[in-house]
Tab-separated table of C-alpha atoms in Angstrom:
chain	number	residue	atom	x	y	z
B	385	UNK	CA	65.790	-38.430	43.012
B	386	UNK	CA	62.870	-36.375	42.568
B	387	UNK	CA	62.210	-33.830	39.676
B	388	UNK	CA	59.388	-32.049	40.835
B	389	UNK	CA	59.233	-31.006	44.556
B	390	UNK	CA	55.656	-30.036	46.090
B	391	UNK	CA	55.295	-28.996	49.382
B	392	UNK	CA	53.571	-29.125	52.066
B	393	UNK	CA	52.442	-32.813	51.337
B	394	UNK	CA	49.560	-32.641	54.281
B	395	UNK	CA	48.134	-29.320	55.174
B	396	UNK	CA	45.012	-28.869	57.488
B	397	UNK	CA	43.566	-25.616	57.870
B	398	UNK	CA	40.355	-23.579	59.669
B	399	UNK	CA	37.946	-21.992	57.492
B	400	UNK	CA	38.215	-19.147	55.922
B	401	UNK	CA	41.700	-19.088	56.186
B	402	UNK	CA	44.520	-19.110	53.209
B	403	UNK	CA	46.966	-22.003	52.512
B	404	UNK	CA	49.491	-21.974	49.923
B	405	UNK	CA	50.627	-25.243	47.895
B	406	UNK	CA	54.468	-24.491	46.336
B	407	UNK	CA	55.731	-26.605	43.173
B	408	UNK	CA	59.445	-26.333	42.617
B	409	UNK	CA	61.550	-27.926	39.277
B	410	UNK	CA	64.654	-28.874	41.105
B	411	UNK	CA	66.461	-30.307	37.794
B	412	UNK	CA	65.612	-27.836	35.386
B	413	UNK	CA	63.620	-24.704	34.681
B	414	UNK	CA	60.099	-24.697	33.578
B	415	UNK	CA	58.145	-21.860	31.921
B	416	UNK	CA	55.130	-23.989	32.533
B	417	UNK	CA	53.784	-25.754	35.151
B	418	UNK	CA	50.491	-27.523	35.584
B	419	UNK	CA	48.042	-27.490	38.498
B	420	UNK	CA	45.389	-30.656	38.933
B	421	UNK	CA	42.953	-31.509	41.507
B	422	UNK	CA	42.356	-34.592	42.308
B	423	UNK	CA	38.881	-35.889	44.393
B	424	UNK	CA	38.863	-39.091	46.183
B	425	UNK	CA	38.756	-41.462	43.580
B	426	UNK	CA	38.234	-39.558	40.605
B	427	UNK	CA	40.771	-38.186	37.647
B	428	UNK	CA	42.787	-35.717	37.941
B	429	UNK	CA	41.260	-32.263	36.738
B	430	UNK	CA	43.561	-29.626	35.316
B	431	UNK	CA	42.632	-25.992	37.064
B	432	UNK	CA	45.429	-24.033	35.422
B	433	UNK	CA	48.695	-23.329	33.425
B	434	UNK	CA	51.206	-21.687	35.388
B	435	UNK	CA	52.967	-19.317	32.866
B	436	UNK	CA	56.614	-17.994	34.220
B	437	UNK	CA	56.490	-14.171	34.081
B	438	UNK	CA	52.681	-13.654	33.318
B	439	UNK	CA	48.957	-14.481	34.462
B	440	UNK	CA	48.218	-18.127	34.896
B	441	UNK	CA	45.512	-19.621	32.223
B	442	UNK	CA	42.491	-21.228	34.374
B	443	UNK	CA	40.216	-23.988	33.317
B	444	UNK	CA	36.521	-23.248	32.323
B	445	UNK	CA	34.622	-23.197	36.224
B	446	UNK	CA	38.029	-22.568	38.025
B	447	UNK	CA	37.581	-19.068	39.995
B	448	UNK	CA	41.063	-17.446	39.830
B	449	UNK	CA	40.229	-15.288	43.017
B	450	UNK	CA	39.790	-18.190	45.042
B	451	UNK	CA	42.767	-20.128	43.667
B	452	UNK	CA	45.708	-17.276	42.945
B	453	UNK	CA	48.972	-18.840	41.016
B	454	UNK	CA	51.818	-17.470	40.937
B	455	UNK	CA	54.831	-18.364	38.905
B	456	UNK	CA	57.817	-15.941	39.647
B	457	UNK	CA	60.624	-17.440	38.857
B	458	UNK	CA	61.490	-20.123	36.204
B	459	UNK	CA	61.670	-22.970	39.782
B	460	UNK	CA	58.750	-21.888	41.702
B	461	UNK	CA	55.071	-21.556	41.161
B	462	UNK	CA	52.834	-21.470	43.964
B	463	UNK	CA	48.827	-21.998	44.561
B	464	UNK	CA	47.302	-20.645	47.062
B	465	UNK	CA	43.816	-21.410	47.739
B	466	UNK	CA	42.669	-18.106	49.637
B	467	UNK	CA	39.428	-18.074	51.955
B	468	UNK	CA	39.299	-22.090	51.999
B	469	UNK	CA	36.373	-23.886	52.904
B	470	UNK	CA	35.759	-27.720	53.686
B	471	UNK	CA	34.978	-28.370	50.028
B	472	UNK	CA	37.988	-27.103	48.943
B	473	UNK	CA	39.536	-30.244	50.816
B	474	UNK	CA	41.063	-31.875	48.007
B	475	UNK	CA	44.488	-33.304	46.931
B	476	UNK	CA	46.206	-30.831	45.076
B	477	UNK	CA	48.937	-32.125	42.047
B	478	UNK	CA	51.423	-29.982	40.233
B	479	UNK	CA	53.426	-31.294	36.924
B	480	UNK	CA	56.299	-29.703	34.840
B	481	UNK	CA	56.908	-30.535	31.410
B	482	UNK	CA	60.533	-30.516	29.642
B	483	UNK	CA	60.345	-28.693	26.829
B	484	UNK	CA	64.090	-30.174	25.364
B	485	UNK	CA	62.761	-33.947	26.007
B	486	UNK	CA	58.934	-34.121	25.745
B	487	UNK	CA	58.771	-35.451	29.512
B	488	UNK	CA	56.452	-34.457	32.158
B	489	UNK	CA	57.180	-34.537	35.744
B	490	UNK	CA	54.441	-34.775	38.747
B	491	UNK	CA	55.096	-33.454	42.143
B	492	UNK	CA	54.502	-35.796	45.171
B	493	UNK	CA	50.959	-34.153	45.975
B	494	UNK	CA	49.778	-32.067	48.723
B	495	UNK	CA	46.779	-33.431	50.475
B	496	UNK	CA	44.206	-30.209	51.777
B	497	UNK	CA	41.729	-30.756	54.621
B	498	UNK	CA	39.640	-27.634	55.495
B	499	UNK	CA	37.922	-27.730	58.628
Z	734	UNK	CA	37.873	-30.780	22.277
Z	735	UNK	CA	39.503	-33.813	23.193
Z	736	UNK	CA	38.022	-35.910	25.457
Z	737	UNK	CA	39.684	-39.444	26.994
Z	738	UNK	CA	37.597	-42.266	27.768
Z	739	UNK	CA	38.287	-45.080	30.053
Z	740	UNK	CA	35.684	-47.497	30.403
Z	741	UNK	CA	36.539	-49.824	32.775
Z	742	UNK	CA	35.729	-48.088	36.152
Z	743	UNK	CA	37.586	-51.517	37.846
Z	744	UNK	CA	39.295	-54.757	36.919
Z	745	UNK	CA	40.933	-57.486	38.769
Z	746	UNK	CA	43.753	-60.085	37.866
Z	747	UNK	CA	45.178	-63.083	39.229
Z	748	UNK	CA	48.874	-62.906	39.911
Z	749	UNK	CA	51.252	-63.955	36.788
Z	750	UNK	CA	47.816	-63.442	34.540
Z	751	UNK	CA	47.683	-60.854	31.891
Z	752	UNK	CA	45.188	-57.945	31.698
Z	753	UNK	CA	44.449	-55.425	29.474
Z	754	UNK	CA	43.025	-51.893	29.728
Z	755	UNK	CA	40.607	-49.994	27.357
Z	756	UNK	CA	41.191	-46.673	26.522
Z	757	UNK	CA	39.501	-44.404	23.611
Z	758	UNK	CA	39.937	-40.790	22.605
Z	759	UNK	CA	38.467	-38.231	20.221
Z	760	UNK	CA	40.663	-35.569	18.544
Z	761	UNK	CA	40.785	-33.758	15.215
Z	762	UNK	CA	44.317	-33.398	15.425
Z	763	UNK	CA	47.081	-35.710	13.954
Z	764	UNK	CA	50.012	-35.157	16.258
Z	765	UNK	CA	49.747	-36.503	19.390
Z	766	UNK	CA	51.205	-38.309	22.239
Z	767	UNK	CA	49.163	-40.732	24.638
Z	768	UNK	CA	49.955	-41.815	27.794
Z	769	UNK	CA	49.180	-45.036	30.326
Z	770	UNK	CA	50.330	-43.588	34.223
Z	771	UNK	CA	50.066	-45.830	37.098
Z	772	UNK	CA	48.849	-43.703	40.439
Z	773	UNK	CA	49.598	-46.532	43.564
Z	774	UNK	CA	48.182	-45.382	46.842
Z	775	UNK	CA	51.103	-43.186	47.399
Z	776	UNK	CA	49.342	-40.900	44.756
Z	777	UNK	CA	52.356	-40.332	43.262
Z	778	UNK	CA	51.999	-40.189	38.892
Z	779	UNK	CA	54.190	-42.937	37.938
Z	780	UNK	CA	54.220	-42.800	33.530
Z	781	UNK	CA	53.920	-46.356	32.520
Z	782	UNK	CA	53.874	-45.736	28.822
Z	783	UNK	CA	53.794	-43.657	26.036
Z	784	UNK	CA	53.055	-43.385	22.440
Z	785	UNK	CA	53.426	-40.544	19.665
Z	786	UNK	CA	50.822	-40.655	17.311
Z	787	UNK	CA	53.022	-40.635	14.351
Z	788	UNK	CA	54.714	-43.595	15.151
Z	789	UNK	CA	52.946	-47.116	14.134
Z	790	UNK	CA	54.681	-49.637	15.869
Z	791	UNK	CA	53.333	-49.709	19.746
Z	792	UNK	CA	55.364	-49.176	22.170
Z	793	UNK	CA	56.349	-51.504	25.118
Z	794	UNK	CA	58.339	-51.113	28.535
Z	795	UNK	CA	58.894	-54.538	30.369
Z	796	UNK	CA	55.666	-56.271	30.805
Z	797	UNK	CA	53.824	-53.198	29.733
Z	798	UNK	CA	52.439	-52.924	25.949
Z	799	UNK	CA	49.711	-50.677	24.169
Z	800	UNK	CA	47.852	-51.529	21.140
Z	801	UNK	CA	47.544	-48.546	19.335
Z	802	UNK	CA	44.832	-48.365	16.938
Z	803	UNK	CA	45.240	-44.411	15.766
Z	804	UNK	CA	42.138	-45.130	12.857
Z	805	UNK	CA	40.370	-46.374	16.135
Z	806	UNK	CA	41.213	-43.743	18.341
Z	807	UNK	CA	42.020	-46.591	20.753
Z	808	UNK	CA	44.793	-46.902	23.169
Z	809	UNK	CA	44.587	-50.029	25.411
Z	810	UNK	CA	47.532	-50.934	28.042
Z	811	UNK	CA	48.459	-54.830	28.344
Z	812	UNK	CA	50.019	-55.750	31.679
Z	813	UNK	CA	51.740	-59.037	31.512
Z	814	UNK	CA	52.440	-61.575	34.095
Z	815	UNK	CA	50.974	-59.168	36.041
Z	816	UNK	CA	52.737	-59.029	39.787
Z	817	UNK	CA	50.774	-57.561	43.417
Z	818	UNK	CA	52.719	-54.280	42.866
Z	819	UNK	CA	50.509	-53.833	39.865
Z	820	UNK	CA	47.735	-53.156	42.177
Z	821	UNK	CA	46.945	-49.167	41.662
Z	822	UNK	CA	44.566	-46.669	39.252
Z	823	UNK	CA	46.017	-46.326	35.792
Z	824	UNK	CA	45.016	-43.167	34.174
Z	825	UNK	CA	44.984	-42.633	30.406
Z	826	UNK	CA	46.073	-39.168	29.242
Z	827	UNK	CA	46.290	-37.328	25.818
Z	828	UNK	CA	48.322	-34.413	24.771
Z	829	UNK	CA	48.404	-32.227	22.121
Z	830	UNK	CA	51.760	-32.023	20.274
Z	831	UNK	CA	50.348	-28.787	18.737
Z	832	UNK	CA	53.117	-25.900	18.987
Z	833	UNK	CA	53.807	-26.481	22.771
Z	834	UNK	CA	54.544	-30.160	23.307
Z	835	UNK	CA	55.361	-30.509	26.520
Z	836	UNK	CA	54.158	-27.133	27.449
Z	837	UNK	CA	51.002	-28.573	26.850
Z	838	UNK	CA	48.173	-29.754	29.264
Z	839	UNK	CA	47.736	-33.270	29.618
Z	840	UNK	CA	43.850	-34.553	29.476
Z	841	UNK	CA	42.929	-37.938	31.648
Z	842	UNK	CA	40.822	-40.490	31.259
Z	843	UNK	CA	38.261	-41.284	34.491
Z	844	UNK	CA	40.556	-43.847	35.584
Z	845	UNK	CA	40.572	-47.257	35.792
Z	846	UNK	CA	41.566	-49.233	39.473
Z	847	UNK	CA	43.062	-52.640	38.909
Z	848	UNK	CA	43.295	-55.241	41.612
Z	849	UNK	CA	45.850	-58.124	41.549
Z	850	UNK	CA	44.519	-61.689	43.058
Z	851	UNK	CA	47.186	-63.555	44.795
């Protein structure tokens, strides 16, 4: 079964308003998790380390008002992109490493369309 | 920095053929693991492979094999008898083995889409 849940897989949204992407480690806890963005057809592109119990660590050109992580709880971190507009229409990956192995788990995706 | 290259933007394969995909990377550092992931249409990550820098012999899963050429920096994935489900983008990725391990960020290539020829 799956490691790494990520929900909602599909989202679309109006402009200006504020979606939130959630990541959950359903097999073991995680005090990091990773959030990518993927265009159409392009690599993925790491925006930020989510760091359980303190601020998340954002990639050079990744504005941390406009994307706000949260990682409360050693399961759960959370992305929401706040204010979206249609280029923030994107698909959105989270992954989980395991410390005790070395492995690194992706979530399903969640696909954003801003209208 | 470390940077991944893949150069291959595309490649195509009859069915049953074998096919091989070039990957390169810079780093300064000498512990390291690499990574070949398969991303079908689904978009789901799937890892193919992987390789820890210390280790010389290459690694292999099934059909899949690298060629690991750490002097090189090069990293290249061999698909054998290659089969239609093949069919997908196959990232490369590095990662640091520095302090965090798997607490560390994983870096991708550009990507490289292979298509499998009936």
């Amino acid at each position: 079964g799956a490691v790494v849940s990520q929900h909602p897989s599909r989202v679309i949204c109006k402009s200006g308003t504020s979606v939130k992407i959630e990541c959950r480690s359903l097999d073991f806890q995680a005090t990091t998790m990773f959030w990518y963005r993927q265009f159409p057809k392009q690599s993925l592109m790491l925006m930020a380390t989510s760091n359980e119990g303190s601020k998340a660590t954002y990639e050079q050109g990744v504005e941390k008002d406009k994307f706000l992580i949260n990682h409360a709880s050693l399961t759960l971190s959370t992305l929401t992109v706040t204010s979206a507009h249609p280029e923030d229409s994107s698909f959105y990956i989270c992954s989980v490493g395991r410390v005790d192995t070395g492995e690194l788990f992706f979530g399903e995706g969640s696909r954003l369309t801003v209208l | 920095a470390q940077t991944v290259t893949q150069s291959q933007p595309e490649m195509s394969v009859q069915e049953a053929e074998t096919v091989t995909l070039s990957c390169t990377y810079d780093t300064s550092e000498s512990d390291y693991y690499l990574f070949w992931y398969k991303q079908p249409p689904s978009r789901q990550m799937i890892l193919v492979i992987r390789q820890e820098a210390y280790k010389q012999q290459n690694a292999t899963e099934n059909r899949f094999s690298v060629n690991f050429q750490k002097a090189a920096k090069s990293f290249s994935l061999k698909i054998s008898d290659s089969q239609l489900g093949d069919a997908a983008m196959y990232f490369c990725a590095y990662r640091s083995e520095r302090y965090g391990g798997a607490t560390n960020k994983l870096i991708f290539g550009t990507g490289t889409l292979l298509a499998v020829q009936p």
